[in-house]
GROMACS .gro file of N, CA, C and O in nm:
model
  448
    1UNK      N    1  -0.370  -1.512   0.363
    1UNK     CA    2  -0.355  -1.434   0.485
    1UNK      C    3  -0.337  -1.286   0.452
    1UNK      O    4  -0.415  -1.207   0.506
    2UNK      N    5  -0.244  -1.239   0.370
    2UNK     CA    6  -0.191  -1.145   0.305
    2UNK      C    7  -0.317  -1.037   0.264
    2UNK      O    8  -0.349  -0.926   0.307
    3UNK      N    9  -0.364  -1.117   0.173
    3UNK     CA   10  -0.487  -1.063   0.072
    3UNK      C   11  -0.597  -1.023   0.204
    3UNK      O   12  -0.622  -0.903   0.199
    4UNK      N   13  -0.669  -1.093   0.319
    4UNK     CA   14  -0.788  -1.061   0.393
    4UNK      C   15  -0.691  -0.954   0.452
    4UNK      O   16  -0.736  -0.843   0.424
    5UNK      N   17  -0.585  -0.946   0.518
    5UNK     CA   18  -0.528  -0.855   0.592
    5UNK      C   19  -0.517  -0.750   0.557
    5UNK      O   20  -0.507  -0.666   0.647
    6UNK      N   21  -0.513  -0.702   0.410
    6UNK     CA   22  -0.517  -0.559   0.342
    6UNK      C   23  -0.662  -0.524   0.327
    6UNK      O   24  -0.709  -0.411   0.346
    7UNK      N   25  -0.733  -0.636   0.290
    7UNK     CA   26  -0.870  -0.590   0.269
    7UNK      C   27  -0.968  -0.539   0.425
    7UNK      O   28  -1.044  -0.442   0.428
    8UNK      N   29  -0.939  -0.632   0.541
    8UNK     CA   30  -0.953  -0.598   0.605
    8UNK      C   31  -0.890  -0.475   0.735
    8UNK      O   32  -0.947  -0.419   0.829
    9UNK      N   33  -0.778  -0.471   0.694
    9UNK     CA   34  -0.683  -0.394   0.810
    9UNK      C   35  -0.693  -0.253   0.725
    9UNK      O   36  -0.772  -0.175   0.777
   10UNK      N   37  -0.636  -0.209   0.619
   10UNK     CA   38  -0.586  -0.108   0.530
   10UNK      C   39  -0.691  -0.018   0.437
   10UNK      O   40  -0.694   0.104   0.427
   11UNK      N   41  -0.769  -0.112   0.377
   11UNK     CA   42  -0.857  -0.082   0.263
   11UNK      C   43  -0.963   0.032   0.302
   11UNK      O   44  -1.016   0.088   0.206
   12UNK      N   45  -1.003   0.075   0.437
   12UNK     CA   46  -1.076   0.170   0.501
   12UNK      C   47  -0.952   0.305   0.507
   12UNK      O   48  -0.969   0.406   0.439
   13UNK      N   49  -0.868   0.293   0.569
   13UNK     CA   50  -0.808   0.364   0.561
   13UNK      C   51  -0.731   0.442   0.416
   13UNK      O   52  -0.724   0.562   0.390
   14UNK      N   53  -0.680   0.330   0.341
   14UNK     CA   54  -0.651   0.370   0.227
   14UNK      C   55  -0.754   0.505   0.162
   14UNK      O   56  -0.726   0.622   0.134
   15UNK      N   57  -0.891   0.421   0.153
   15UNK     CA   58  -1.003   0.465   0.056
   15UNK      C   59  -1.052   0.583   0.157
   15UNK      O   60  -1.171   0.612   0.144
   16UNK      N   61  -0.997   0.638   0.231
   16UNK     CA   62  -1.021   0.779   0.314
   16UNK      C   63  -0.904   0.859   0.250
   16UNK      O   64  -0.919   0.936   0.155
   17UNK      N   65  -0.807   0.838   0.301
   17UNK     CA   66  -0.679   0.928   0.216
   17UNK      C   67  -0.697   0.935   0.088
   17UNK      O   68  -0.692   1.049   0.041
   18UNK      N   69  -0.721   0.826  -0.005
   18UNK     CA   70  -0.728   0.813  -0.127
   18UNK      C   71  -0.834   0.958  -0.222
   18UNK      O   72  -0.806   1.054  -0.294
   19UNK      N   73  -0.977   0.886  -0.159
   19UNK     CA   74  -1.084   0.996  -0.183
   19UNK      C   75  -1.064   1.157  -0.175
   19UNK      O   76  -1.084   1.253  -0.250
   20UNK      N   77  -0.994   1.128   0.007
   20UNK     CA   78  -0.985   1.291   0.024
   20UNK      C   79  -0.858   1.390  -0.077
   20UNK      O   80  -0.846   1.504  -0.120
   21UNK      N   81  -0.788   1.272  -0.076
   21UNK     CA   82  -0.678   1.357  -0.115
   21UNK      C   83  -0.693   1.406  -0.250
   21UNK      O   84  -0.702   1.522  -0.291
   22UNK      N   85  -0.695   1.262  -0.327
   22UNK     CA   86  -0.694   1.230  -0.490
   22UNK      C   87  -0.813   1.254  -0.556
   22UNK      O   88  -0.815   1.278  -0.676
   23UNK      N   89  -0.914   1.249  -0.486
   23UNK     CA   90  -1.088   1.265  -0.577
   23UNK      C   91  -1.147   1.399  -0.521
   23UNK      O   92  -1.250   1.450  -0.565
   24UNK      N   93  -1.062   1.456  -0.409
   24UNK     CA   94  -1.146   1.549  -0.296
   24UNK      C   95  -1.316   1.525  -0.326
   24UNK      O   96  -1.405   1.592  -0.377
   25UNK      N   97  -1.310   1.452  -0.292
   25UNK     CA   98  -1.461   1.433  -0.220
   25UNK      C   99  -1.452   1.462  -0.073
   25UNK      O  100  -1.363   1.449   0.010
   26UNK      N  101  -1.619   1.520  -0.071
   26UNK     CA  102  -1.627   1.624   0.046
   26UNK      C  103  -1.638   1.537   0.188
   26UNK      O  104  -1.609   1.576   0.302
   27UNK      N  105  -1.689   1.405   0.144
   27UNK     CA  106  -1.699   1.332   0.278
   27UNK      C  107  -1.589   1.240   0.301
   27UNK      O  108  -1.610   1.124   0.338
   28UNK      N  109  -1.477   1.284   0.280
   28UNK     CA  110  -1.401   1.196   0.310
   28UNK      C  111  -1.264   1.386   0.310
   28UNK      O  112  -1.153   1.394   0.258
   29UNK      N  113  -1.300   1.438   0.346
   29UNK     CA  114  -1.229   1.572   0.382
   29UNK      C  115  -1.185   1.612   0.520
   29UNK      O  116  -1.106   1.707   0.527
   30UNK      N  117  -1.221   1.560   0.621
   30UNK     CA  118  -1.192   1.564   0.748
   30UNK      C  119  -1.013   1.553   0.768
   30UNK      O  120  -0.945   1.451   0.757
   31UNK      N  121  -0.968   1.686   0.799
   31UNK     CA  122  -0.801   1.635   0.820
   31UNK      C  123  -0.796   1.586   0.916
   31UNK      O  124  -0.716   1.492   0.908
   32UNK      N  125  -0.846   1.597   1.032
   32UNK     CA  126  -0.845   1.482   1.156
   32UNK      C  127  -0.845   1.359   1.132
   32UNK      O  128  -0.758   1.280   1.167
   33UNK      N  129  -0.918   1.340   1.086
   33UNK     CA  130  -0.931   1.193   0.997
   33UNK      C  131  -0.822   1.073   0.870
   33UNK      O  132  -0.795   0.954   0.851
   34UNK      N  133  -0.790   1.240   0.805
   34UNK     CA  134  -0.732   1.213   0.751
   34UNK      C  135  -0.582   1.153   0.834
   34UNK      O  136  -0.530   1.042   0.844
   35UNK      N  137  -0.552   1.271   0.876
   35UNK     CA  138  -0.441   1.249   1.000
   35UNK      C  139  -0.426   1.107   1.105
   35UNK      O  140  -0.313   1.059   1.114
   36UNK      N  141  -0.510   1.059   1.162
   36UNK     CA  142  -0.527   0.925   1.219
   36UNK      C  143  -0.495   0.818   1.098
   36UNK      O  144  -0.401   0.739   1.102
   37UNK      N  145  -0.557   0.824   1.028
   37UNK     CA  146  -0.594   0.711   0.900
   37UNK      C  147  -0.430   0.711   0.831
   37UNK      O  148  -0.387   0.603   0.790
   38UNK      N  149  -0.357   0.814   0.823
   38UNK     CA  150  -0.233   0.786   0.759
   38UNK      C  151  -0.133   0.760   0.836
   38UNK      O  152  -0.020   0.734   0.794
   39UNK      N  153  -0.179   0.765   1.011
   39UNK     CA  154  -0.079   0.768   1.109
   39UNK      C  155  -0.112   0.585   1.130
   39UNK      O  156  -0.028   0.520   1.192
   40UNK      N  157  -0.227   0.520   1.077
   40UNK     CA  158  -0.257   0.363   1.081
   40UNK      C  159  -0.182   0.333   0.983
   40UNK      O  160  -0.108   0.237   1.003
   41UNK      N  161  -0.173   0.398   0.852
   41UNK     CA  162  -0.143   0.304   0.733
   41UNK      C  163   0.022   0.315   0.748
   41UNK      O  164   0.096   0.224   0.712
   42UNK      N  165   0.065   0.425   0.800
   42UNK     CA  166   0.242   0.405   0.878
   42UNK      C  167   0.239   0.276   0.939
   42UNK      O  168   0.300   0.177   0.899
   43UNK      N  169   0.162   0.281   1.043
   43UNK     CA  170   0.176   0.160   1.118
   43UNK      C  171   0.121   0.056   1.051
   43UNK      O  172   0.203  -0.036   1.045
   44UNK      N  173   0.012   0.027   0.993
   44UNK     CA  174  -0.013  -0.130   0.927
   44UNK      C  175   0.147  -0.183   0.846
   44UNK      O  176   0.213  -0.285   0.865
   45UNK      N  177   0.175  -0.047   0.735
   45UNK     CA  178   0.294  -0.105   0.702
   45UNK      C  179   0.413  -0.130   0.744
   45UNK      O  180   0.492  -0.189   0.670
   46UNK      N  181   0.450  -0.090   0.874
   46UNK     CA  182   0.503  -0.157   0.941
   46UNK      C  183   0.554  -0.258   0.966
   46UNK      O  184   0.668  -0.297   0.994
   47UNK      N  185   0.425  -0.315   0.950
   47UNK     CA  186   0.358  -0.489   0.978
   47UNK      C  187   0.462  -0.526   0.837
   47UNK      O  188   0.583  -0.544   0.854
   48UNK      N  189   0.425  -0.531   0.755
   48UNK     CA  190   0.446  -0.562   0.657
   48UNK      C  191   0.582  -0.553   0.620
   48UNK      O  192   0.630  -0.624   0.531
   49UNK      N  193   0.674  -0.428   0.714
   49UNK     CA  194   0.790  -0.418   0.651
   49UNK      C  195   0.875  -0.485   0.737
   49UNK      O  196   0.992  -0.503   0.702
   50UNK      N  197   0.823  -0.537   0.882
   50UNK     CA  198   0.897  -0.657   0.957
   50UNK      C  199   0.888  -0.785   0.909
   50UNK      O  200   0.969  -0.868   0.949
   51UNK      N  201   0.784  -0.824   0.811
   51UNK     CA  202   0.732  -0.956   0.763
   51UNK      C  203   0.871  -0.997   0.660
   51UNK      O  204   0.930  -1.105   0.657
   52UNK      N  205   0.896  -0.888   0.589
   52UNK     CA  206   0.992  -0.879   0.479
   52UNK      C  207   1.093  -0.882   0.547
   52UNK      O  208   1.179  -0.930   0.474
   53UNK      N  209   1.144  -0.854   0.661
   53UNK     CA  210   1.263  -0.834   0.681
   53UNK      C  211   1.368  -0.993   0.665
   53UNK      O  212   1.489  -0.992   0.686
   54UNK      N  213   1.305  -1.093   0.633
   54UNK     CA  214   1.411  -1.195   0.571
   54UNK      C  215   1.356  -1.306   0.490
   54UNK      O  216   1.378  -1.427   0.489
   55UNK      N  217   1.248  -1.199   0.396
   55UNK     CA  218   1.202  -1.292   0.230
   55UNK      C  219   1.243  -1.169   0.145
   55UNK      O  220   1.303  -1.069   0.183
   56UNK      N  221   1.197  -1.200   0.021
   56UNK     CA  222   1.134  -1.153  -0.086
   56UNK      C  223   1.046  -1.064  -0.113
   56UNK      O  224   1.031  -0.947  -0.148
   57UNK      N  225   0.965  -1.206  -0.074
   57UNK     CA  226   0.828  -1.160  -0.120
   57UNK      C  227   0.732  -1.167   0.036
   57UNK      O  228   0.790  -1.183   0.143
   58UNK      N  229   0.599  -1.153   0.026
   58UNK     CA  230   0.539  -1.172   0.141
   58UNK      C  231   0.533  -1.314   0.207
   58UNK      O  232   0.522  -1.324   0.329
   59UNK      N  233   0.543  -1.456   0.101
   59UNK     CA  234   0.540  -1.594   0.152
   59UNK      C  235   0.659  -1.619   0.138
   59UNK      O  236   0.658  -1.741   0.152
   60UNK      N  237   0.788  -1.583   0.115
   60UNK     CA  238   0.911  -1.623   0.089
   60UNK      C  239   0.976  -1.583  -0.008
   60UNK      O  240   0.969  -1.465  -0.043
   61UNK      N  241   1.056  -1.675  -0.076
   61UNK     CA  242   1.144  -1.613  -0.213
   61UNK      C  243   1.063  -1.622  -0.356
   61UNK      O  244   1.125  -1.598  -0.460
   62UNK      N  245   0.959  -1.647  -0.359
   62UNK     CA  246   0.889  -1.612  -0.475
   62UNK      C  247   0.777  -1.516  -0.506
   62UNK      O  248   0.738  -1.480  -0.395
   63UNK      N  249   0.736  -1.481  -0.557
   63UNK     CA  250   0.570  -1.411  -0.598
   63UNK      C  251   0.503  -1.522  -0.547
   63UNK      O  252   0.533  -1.639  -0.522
   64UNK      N  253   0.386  -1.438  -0.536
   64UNK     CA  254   0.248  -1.535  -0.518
   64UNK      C  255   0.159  -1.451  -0.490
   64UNK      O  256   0.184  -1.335  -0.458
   65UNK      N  257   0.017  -1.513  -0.502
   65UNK     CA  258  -0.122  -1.469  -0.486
   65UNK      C  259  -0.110  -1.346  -0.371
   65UNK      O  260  -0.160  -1.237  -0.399
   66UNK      N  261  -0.049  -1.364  -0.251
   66UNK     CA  262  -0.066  -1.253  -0.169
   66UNK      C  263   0.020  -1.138  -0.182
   66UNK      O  264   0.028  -1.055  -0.092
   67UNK      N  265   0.078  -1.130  -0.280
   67UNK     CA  266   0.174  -1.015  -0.281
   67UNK      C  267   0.104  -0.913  -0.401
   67UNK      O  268   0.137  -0.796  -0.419
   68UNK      N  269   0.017  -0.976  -0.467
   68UNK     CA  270  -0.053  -0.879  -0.557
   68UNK      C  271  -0.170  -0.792  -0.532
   68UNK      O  272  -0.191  -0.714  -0.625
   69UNK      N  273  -0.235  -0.785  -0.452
   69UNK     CA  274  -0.340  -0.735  -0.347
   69UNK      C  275  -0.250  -0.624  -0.289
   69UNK      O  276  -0.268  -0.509  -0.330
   70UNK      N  277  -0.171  -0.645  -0.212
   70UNK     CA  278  -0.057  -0.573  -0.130
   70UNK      C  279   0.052  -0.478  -0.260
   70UNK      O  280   0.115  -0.372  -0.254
   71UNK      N  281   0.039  -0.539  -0.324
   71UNK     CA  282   0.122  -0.478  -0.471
   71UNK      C  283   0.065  -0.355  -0.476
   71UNK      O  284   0.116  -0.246  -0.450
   72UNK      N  285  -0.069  -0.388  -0.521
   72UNK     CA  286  -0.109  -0.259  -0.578
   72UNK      C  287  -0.154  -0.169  -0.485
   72UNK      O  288  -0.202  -0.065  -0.528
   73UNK      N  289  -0.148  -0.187  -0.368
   73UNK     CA  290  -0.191  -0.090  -0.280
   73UNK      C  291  -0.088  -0.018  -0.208
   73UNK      O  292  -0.117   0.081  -0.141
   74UNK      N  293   0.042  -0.064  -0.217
   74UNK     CA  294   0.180  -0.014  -0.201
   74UNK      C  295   0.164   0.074  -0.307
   74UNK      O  296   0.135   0.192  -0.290
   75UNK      N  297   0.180   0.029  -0.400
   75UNK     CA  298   0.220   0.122  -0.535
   75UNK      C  299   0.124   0.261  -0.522
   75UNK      O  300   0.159   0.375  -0.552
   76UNK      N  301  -0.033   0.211  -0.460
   76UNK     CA  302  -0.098   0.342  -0.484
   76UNK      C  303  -0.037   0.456  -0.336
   76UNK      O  304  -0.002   0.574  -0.341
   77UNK      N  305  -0.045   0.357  -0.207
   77UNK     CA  306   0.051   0.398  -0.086
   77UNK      C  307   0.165   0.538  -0.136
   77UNK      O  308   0.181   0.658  -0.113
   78UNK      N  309   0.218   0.440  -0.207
   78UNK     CA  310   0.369   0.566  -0.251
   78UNK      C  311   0.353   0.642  -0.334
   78UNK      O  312   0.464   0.673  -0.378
   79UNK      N  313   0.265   0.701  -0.391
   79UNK     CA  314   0.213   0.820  -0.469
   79UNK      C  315   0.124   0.922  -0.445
   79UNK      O  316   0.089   1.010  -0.523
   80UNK      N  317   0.076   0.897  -0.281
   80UNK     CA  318  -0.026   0.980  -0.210
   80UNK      C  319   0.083   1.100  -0.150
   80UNK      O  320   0.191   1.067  -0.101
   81UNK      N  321   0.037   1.244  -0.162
   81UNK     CA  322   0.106   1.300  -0.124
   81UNK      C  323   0.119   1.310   0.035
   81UNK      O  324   0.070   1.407   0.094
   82UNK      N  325   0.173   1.228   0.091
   82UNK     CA  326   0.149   1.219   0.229
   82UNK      C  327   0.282   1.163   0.283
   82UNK      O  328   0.348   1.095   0.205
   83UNK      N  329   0.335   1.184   0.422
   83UNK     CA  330   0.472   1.177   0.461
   83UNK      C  331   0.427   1.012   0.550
   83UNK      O  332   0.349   0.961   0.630
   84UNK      N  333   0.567   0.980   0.445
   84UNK     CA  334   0.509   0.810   0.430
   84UNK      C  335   0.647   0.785   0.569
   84UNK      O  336   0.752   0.849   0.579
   85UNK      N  337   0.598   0.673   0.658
   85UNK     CA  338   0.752   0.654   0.732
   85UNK      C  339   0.867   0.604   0.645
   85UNK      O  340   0.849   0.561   0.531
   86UNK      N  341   0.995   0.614   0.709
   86UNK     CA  342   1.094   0.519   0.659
   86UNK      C  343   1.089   0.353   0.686
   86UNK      O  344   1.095   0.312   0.802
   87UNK      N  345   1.077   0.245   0.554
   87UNK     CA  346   1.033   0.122   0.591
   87UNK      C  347   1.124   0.049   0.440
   87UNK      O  348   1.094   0.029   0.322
   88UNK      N  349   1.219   0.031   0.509
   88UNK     CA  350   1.317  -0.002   0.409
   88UNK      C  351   1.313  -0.148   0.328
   88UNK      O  352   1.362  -0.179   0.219
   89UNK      N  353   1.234  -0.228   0.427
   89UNK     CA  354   1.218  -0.381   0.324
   89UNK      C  355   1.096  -0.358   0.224
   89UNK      O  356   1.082  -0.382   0.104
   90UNK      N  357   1.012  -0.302   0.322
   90UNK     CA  358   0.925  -0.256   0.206
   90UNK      C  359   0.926  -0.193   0.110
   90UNK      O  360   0.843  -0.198   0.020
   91UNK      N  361   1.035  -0.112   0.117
   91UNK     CA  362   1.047   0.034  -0.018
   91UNK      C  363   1.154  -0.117  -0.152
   91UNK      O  364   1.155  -0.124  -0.275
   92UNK      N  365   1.211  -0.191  -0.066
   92UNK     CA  366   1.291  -0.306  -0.154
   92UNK      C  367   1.205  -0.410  -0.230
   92UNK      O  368   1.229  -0.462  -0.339
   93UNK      N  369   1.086  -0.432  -0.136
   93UNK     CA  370   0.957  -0.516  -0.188
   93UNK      C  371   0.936  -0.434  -0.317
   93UNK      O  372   0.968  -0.471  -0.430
   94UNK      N  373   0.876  -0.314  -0.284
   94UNK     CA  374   0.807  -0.232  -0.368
   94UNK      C  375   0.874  -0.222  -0.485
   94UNK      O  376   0.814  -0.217  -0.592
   95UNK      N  377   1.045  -0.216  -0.471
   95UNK     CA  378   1.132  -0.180  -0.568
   95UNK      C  379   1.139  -0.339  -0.681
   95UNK      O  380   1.167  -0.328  -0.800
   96UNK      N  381   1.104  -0.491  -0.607
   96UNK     CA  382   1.117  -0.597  -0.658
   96UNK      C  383   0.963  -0.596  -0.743
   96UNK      O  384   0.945  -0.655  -0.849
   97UNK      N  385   0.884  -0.535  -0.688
   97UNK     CA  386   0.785  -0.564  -0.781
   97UNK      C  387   0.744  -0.472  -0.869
   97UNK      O  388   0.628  -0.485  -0.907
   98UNK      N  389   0.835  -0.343  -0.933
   98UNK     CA  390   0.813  -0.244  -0.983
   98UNK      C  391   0.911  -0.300  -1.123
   98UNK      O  392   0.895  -0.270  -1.242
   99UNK      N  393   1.020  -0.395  -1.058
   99UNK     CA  394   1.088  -0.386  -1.180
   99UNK      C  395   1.000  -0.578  -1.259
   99UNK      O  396   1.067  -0.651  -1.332
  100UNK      N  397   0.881  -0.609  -1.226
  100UNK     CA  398   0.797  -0.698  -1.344
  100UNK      C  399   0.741  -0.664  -1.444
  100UNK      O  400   0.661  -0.572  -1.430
  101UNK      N  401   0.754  -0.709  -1.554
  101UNK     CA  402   0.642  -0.661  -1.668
  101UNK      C  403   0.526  -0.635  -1.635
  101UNK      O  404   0.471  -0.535  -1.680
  102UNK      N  405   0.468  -0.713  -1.557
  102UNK     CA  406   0.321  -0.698  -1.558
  102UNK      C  407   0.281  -0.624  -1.436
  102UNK      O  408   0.158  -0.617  -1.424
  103UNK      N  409   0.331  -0.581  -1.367
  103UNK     CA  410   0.317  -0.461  -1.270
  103UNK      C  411   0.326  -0.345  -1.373
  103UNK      O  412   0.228  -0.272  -1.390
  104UNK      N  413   0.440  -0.328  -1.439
  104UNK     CA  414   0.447  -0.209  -1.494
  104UNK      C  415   0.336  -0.168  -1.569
  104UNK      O  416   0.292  -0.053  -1.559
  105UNK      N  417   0.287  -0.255  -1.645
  105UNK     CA  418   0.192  -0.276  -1.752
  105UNK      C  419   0.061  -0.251  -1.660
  105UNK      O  420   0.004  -0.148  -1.697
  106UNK      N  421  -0.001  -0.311  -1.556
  106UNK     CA  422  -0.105  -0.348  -1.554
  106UNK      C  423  -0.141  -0.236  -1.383
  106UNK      O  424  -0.248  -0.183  -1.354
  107UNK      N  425  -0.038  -0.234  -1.321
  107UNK     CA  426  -0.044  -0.161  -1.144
  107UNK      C  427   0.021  -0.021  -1.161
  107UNK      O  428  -0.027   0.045  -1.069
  108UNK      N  429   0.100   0.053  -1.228
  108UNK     CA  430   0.187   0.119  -1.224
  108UNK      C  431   0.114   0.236  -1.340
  108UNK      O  432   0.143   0.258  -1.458
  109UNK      N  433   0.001   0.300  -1.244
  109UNK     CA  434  -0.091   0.400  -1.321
  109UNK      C  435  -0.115   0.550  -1.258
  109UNK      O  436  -0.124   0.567  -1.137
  110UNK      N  437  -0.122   0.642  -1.340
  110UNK     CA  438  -0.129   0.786  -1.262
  110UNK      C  439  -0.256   0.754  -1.111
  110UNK      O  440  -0.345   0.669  -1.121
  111UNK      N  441  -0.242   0.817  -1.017
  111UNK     CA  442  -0.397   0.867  -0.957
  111UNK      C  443  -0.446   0.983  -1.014
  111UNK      O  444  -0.414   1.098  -1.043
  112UNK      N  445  -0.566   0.878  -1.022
  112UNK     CA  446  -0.693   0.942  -1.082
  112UNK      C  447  -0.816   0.944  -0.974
  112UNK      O  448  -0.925   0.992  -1.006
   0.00000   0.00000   0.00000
């Protein structure tokens, strides 16, 4: 559920902020655009930070398949220079999956 929901809900938006901000590429430069697209990804995560409000993880008290999709797109989320809302289960998610080896190792990379 997790995994289609980022790919489908987020992943447009992301890869607009992302481009414009981090690659400045010219077609994806529109601050109007930009502006809507980060005023969605406030709100998609949202979603996400009511889901958390009494697990872990996204399916409950463990990891799993849908929290790694969502992993790394948090992680890239919180490094965009952009005024992110306050979303406190999520910044705790983010904080549970920052402290794994293999996040650190493998999700936890400059933008480029």
């Amino acid at each position: 559920k997790w995994m289609d929901w980022q790919l489908t809900t987020q992943q447009d938006d992301m890869t607009y902020v992302f481009w414009g901000l981090i690659r400045n590429s010219p077609i994806h430069a529109d601050k109007t655009v930009q502006a809507k697209a980060i005023e969605d990804l406030n709100q998609h995560w949202s979603i996400v930070d009511a889901a958390l409000a009494d697990r872990d993880f996204l399916a409950g008290d463990r990891l799993t398949v849908g929290d790694i999709p969502l992993g790394c797109l948090v992680e890239r989320w919180s490094k965009l220079p952009i005024e992110r809302a306050s979303l406190p289960n999520l910044e705790a998610w983010h904080e549970r999956l920052k402290a794994r080896p293999a996040f650190q190792q493998h999700v936890i990379q400059p933008l480029t």
